[in-house]
CSV table of C-alpha atoms in Angstrom, one decimal:
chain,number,residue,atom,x,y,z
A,171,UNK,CA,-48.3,-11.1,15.1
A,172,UNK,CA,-45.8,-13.4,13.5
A,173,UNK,CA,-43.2,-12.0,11.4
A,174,UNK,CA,-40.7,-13.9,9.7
A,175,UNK,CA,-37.9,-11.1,8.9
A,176,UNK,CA,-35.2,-12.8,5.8
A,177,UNK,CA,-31.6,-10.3,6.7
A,178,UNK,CA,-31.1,-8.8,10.6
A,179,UNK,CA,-30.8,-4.9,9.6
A,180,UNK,CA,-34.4,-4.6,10.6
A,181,UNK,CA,-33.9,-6.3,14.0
A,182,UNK,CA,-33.3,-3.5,15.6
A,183,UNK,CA,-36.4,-1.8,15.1
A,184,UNK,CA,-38.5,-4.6,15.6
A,185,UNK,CA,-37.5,-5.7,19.2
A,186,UNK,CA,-38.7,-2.5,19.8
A,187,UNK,CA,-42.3,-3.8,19.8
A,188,UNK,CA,-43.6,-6.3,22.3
A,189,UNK,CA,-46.4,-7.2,20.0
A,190,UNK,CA,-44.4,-8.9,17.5
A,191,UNK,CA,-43.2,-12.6,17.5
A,192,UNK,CA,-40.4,-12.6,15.6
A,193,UNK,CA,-38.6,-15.3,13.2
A,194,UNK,CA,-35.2,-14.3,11.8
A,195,UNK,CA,-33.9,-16.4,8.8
A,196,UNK,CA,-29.9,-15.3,7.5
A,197,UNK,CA,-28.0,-17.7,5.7
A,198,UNK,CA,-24.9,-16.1,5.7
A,199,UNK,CA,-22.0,-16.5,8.0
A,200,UNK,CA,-20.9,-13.3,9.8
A,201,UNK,CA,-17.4,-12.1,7.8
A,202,UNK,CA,-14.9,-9.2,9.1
A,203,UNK,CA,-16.3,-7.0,6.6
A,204,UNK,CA,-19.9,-7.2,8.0
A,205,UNK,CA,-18.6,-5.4,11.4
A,206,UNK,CA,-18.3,-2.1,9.6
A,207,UNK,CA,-22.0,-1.7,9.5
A,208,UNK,CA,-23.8,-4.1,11.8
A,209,UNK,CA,-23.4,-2.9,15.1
A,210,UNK,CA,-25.2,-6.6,16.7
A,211,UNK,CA,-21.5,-9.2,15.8
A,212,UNK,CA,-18.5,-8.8,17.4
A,213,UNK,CA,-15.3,-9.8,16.3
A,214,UNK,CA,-15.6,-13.6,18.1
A,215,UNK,CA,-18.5,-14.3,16.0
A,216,UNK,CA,-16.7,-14.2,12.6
A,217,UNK,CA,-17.3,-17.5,11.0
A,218,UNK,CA,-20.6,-18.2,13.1
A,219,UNK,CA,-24.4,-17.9,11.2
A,220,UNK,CA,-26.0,-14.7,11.7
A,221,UNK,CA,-29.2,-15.6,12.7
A,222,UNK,CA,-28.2,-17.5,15.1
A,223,UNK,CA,-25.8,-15.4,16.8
A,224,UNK,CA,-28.2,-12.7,16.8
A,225,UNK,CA,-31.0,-14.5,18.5
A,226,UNK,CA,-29.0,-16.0,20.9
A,227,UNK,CA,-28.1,-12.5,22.0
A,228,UNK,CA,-31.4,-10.9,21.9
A,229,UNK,CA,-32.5,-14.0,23.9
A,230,UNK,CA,-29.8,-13.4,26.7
A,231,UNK,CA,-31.1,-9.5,27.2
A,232,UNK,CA,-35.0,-10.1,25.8
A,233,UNK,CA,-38.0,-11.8,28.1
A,234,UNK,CA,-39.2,-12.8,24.8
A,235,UNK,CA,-38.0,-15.9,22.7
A,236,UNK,CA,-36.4,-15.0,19.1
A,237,UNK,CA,-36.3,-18.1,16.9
A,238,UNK,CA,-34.5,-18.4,13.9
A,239,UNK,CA,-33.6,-20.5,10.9
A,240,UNK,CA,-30.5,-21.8,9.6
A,241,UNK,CA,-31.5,-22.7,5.9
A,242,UNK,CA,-30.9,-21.2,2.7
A,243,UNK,CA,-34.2,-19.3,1.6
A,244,UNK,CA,-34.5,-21.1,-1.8
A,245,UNK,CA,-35.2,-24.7,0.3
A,246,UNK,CA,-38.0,-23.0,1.7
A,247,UNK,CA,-41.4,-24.8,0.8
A,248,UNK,CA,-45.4,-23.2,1.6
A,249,UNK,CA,-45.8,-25.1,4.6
A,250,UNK,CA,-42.4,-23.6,6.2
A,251,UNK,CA,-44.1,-19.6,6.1
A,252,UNK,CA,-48.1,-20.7,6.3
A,253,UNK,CA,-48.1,-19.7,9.9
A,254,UNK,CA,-46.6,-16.2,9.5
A,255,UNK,CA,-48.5,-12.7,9.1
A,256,UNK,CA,-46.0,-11.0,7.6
A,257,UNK,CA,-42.6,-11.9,5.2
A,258,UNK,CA,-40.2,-9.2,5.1
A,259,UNK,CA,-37.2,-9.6,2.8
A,260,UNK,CA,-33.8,-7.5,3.0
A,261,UNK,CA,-32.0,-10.0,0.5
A,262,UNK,CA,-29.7,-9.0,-2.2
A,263,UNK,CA,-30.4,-12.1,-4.3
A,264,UNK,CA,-33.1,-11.3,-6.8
A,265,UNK,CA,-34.0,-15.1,-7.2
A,266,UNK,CA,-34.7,-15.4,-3.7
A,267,UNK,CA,-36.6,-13.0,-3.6
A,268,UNK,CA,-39.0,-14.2,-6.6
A,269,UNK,CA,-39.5,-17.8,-4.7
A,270,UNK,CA,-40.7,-15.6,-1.6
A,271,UNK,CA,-42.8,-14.2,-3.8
A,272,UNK,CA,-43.9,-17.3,-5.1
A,273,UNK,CA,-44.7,-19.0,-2.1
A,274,UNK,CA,-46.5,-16.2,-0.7
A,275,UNK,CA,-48.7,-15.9,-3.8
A,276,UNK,CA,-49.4,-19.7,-3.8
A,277,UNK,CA,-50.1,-20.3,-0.5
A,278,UNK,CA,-53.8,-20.0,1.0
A,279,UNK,CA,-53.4,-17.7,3.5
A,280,UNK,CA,-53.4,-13.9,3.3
A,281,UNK,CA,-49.3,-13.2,4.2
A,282,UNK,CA,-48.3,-9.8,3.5
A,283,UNK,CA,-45.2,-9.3,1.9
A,284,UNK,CA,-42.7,-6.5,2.3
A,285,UNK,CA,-39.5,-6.4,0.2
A,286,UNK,CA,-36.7,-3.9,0.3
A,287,UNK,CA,-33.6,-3.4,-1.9
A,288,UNK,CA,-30.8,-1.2,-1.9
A,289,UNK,CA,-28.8,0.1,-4.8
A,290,UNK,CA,-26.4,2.8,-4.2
A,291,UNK,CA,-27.8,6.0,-2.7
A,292,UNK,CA,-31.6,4.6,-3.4
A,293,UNK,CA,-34.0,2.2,-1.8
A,294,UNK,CA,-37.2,0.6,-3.0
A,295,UNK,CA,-40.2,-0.9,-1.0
A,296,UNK,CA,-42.4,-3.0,-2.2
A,297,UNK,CA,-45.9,-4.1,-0.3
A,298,UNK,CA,-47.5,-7.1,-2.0
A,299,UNK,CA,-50.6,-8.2,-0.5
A,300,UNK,CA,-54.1,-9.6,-1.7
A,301,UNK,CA,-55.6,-7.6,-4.7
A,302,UNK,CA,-52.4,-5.8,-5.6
A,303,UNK,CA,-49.1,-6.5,-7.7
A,304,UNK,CA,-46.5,-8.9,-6.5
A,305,UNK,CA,-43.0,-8.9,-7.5
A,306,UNK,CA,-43.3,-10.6,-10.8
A,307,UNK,CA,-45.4,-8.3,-11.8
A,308,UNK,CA,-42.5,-5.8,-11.6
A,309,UNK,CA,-40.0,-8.3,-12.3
A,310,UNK,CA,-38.0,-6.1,-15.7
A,311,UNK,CA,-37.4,-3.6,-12.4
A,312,UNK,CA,-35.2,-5.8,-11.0
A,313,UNK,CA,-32.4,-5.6,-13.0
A,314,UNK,CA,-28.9,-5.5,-12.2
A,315,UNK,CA,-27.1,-4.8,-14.8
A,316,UNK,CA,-25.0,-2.3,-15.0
A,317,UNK,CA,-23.9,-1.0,-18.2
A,318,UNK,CA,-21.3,1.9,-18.8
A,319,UNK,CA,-20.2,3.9,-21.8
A,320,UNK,CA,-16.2,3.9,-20.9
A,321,UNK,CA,-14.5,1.9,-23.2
A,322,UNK,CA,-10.8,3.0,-23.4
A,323,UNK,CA,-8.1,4.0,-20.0
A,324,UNK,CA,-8.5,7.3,-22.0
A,325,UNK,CA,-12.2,8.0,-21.2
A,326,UNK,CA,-11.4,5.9,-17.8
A,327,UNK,CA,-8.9,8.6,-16.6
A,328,UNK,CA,-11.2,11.4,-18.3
A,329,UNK,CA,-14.5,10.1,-17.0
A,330,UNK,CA,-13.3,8.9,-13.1
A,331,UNK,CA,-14.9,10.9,-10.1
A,332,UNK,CA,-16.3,10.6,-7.3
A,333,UNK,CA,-19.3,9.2,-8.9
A,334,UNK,CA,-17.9,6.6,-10.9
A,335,UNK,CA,-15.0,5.3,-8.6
A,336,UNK,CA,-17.3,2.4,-7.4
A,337,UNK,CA,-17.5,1.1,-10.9
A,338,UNK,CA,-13.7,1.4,-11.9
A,339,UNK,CA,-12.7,-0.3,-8.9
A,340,UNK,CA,-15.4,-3.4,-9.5
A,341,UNK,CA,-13.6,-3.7,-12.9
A,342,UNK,CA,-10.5,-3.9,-11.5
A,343,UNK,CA,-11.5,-6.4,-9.2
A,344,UNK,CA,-13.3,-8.3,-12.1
A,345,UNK,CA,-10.1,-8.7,-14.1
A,346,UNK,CA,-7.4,-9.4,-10.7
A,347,UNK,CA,-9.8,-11.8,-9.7
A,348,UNK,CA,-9.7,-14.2,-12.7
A,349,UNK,CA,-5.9,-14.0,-12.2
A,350,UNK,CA,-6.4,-14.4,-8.9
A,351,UNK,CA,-7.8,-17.9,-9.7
A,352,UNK,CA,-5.5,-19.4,-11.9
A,353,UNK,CA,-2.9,-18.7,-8.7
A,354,UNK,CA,-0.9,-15.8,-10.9
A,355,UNK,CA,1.4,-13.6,-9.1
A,356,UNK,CA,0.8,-9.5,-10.2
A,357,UNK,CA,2.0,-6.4,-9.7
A,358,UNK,CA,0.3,-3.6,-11.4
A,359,UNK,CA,3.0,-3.2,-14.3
A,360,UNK,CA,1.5,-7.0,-15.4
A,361,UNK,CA,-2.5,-5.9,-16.0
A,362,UNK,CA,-4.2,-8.6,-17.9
A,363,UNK,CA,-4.8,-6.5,-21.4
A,364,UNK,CA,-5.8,-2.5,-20.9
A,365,UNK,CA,-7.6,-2.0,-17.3
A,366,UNK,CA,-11.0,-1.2,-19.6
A,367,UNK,CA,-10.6,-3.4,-22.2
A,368,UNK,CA,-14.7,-4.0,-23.1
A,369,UNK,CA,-15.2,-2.9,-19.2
A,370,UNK,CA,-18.8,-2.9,-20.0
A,371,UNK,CA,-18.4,-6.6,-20.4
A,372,UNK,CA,-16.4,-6.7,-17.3
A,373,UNK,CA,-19.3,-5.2,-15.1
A,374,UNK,CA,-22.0,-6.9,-16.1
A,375,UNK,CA,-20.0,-10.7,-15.4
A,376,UNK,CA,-21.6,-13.0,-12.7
A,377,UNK,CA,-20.3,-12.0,-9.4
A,378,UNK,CA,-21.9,-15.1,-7.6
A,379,UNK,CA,-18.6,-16.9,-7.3
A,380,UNK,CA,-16.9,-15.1,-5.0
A,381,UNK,CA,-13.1,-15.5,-3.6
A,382,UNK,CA,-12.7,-15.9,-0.3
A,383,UNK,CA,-11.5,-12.7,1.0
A,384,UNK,CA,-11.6,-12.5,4.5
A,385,UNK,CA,-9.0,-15.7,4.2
A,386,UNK,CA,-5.2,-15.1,4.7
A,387,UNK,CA,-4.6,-16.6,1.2
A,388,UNK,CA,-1.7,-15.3,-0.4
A,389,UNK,CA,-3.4,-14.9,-4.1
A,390,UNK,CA,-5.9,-12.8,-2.4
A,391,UNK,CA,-3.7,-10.4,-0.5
A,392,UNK,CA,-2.0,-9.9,-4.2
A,393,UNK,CA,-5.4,-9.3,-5.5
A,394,UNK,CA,-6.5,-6.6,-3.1
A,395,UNK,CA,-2.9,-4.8,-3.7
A,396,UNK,CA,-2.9,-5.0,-7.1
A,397,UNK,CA,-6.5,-3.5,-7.1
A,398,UNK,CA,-5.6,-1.1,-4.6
A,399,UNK,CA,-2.4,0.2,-6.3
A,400,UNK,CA,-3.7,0.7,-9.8
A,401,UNK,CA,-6.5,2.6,-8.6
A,402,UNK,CA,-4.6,4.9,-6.1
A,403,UNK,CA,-2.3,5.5,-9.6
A,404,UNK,CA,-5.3,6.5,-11.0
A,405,UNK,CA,-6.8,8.7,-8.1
A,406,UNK,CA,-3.7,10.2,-7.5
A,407,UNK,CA,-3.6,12.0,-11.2
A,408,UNK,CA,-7.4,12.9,-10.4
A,409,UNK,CA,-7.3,14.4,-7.3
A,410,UNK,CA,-9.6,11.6,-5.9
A,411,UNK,CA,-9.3,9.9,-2.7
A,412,UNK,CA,-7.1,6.7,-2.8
A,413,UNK,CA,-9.0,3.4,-1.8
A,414,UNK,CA,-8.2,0.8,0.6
A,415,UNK,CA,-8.6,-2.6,1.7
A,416,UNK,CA,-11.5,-1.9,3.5
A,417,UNK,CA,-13.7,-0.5,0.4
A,418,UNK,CA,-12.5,-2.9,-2.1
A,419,UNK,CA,-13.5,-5.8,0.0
A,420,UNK,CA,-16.8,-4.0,0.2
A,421,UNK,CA,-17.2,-3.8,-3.0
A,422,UNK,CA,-16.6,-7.6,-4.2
A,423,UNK,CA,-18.5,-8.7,-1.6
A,424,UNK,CA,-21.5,-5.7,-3.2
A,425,UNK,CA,-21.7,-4.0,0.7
A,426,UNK,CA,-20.7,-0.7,-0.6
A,427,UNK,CA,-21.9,1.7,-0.3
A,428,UNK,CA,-24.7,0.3,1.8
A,429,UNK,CA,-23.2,1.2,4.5
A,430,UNK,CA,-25.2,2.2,7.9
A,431,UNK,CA,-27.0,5.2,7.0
A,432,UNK,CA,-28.6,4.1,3.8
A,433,UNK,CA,-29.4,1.0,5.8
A,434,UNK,CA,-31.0,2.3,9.1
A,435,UNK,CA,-33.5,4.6,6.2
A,436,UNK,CA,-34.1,1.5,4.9
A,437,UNK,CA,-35.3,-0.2,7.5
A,438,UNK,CA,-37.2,2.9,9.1
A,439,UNK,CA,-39.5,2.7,5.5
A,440,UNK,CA,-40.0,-0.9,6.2
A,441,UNK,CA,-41.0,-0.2,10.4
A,442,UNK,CA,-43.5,2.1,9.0
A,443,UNK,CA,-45.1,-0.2,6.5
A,444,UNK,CA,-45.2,-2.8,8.8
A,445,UNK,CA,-46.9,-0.8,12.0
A,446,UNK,CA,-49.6,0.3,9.0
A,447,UNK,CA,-49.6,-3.2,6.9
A,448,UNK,CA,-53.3,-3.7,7.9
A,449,UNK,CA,-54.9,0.3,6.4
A,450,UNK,CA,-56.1,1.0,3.1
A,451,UNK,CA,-53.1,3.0,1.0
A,452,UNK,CA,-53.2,4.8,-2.4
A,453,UNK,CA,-49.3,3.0,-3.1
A,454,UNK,CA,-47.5,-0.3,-2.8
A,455,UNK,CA,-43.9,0.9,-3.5
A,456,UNK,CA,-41.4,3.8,-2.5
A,457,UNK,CA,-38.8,5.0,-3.7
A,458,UNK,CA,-36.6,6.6,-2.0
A,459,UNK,CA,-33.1,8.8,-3.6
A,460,UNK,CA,-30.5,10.1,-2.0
A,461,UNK,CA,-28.1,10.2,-4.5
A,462,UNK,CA,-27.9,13.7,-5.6
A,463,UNK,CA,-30.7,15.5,-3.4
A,464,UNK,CA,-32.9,13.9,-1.4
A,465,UNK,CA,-36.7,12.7,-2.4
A,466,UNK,CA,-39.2,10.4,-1.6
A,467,UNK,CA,-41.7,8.8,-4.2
A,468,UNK,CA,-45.2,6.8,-3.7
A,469,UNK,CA,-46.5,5.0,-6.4
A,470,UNK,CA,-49.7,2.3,-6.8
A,471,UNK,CA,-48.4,-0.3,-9.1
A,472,UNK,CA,-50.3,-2.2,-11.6
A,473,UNK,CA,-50.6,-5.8,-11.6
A,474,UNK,CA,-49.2,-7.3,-14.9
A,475,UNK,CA,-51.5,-8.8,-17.5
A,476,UNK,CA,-49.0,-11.5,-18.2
A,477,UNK,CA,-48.1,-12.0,-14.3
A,478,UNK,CA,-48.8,-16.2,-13.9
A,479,UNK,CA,-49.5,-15.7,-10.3
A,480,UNK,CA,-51.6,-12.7,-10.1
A,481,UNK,CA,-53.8,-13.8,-12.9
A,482,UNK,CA,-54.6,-17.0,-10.8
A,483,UNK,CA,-56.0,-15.0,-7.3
């Protein structure tokens, strides 16, 4: 069975099984803050692609071959995934995601589809496959918005926990990283306006252009003190634990907290999907939440009425 398999968290499982011939496409380049939670780079690999640092490892301990590709998933056309069984996607970019989707639902061949997202505490798969929804179906679920009702440092101070630290610490990054462009110098008796000011606004900005940093930029080291001193003023009056390099790096670069846990479950509902892809099931998506307590969900989705592709098959 082919399987093309876009992110490496589910790598680990999969080599498991001698049936499988796997493909691994990851664009990305491995980064000091991947190291935290992906056990398969070491430090000498920061700056290489992660595909094909991972294959040529599996390769060197494997009697199997593990092929990979080094191209970004949106230059990927129907004749590049004809030949595979099954796509399974572990992206983070929602558009990607769609022109999997696309592909898969254009091209002639039966390809099933697995996609798996993370936010927070929950996870979401999503089996798309002849005769049932695809992703566009589903497509107001995938949004990313996040919208919160602070709106003063008043309700800030009054409203931060444990819950909401993630939040006010992507706001500060938001507002020290536009200084952190125009080259400003800061210190956190400088903030750019009141650390809220329309934070609502703040959080729901594209993230897409992201600063560089795992570099030894000066502007950047400013920026992850500033963020981290202003928020340790703030945890400190709140009895919350101060934050560090380490989590606000994680959190601009949106790896927090997806850390290995909440990643190893994720890729444990995918393994089980995949080793039953071929049965006839009463659902096409789970939902898993760990967030509070812990609870599974199974639902069959309908396809959409207005879904282009689906109302072509």
């Amino acid at each position: 069975m082919q399987i093309l398999v876009l992110g490496s968290e589910l790598i680990k499982l999969l080599i498991t099984q001698k049936e499988y011939k796997i493909t691994l496409l990851d664009y990305d380049e491995i980064e000091i803050s991947n190291l935290n939670r992906q056990f398969m780079y070491l430090k000498k690999d920061i700056g290489k692609n992660k595909a094909e640092v991972l294959c040529s490892n599996l390769n060197n301990r494997k009697n199997k071959k593990y092929k990979y590709i080094n191209t970004d998933v949106l230059k990927l056309k129907e004749e590049d995934i004809k030949h595979f069984d099954i796509i399974i996607s572990c992206l983070d970019n929602i558009v990607a995601r769609m022109h999997i989707n696309f592909l898969i639902k254009k091209c002639v061949k039966n390809i099933f589809f697995i996609d798996s997202g993370i936010e927070n505490m929950k996870i979401h798969v999503k089996v798309v496959k002849k005769g049932f929804s695809c992703l566009y179906c589903i497509k107001e679920m995938y949004n990313t918005q996040v919208n919160l009702s602070f709106c003063t440092i008043k309700n800030i101070e009054k409203n931060l926990s444990k819950y909401s630290r993630h939040q006010i610490i992507l706001s500060l990054i938001i507002q020290f990283k536009e200084k952190a462009k125009e080259n400003l110098s800061y210190s956190t008796n400088n903030l750019p306006g009141d650390l809220t000011k329309d934070l609502s606004n703040n959080l729901t900005k594209d993230l897409s252009n992201k600063i560089s940093i795992d570099s030894n930029n000066r502007n950047i080291s400013n920026f992850i003190e500033s963020v981290k001193l202003k928020f340790n003023k703030l945890a400190l009056s709140n009895n919350l634990k101060p934050t560090d390099s380490f989590e606000i790096i994680g959190i601009e670069r949106d790896i927090i907290p997806n850390v290995c846990y909440i990643n190893s479950i994720a890729a444990s509902l995918i393994f089980k999907e995949i080793k039953s892809i071929k049965s006839n099931k009463e659902y096409d998506y789970i939902f898993y939440n760990s967030e509070y307590k812990i609870y599974t969900q199974k639902f069959l989705l309908s396809k959409s009425d207005s879904c282009i592709l689906c109302n072509e098959d």
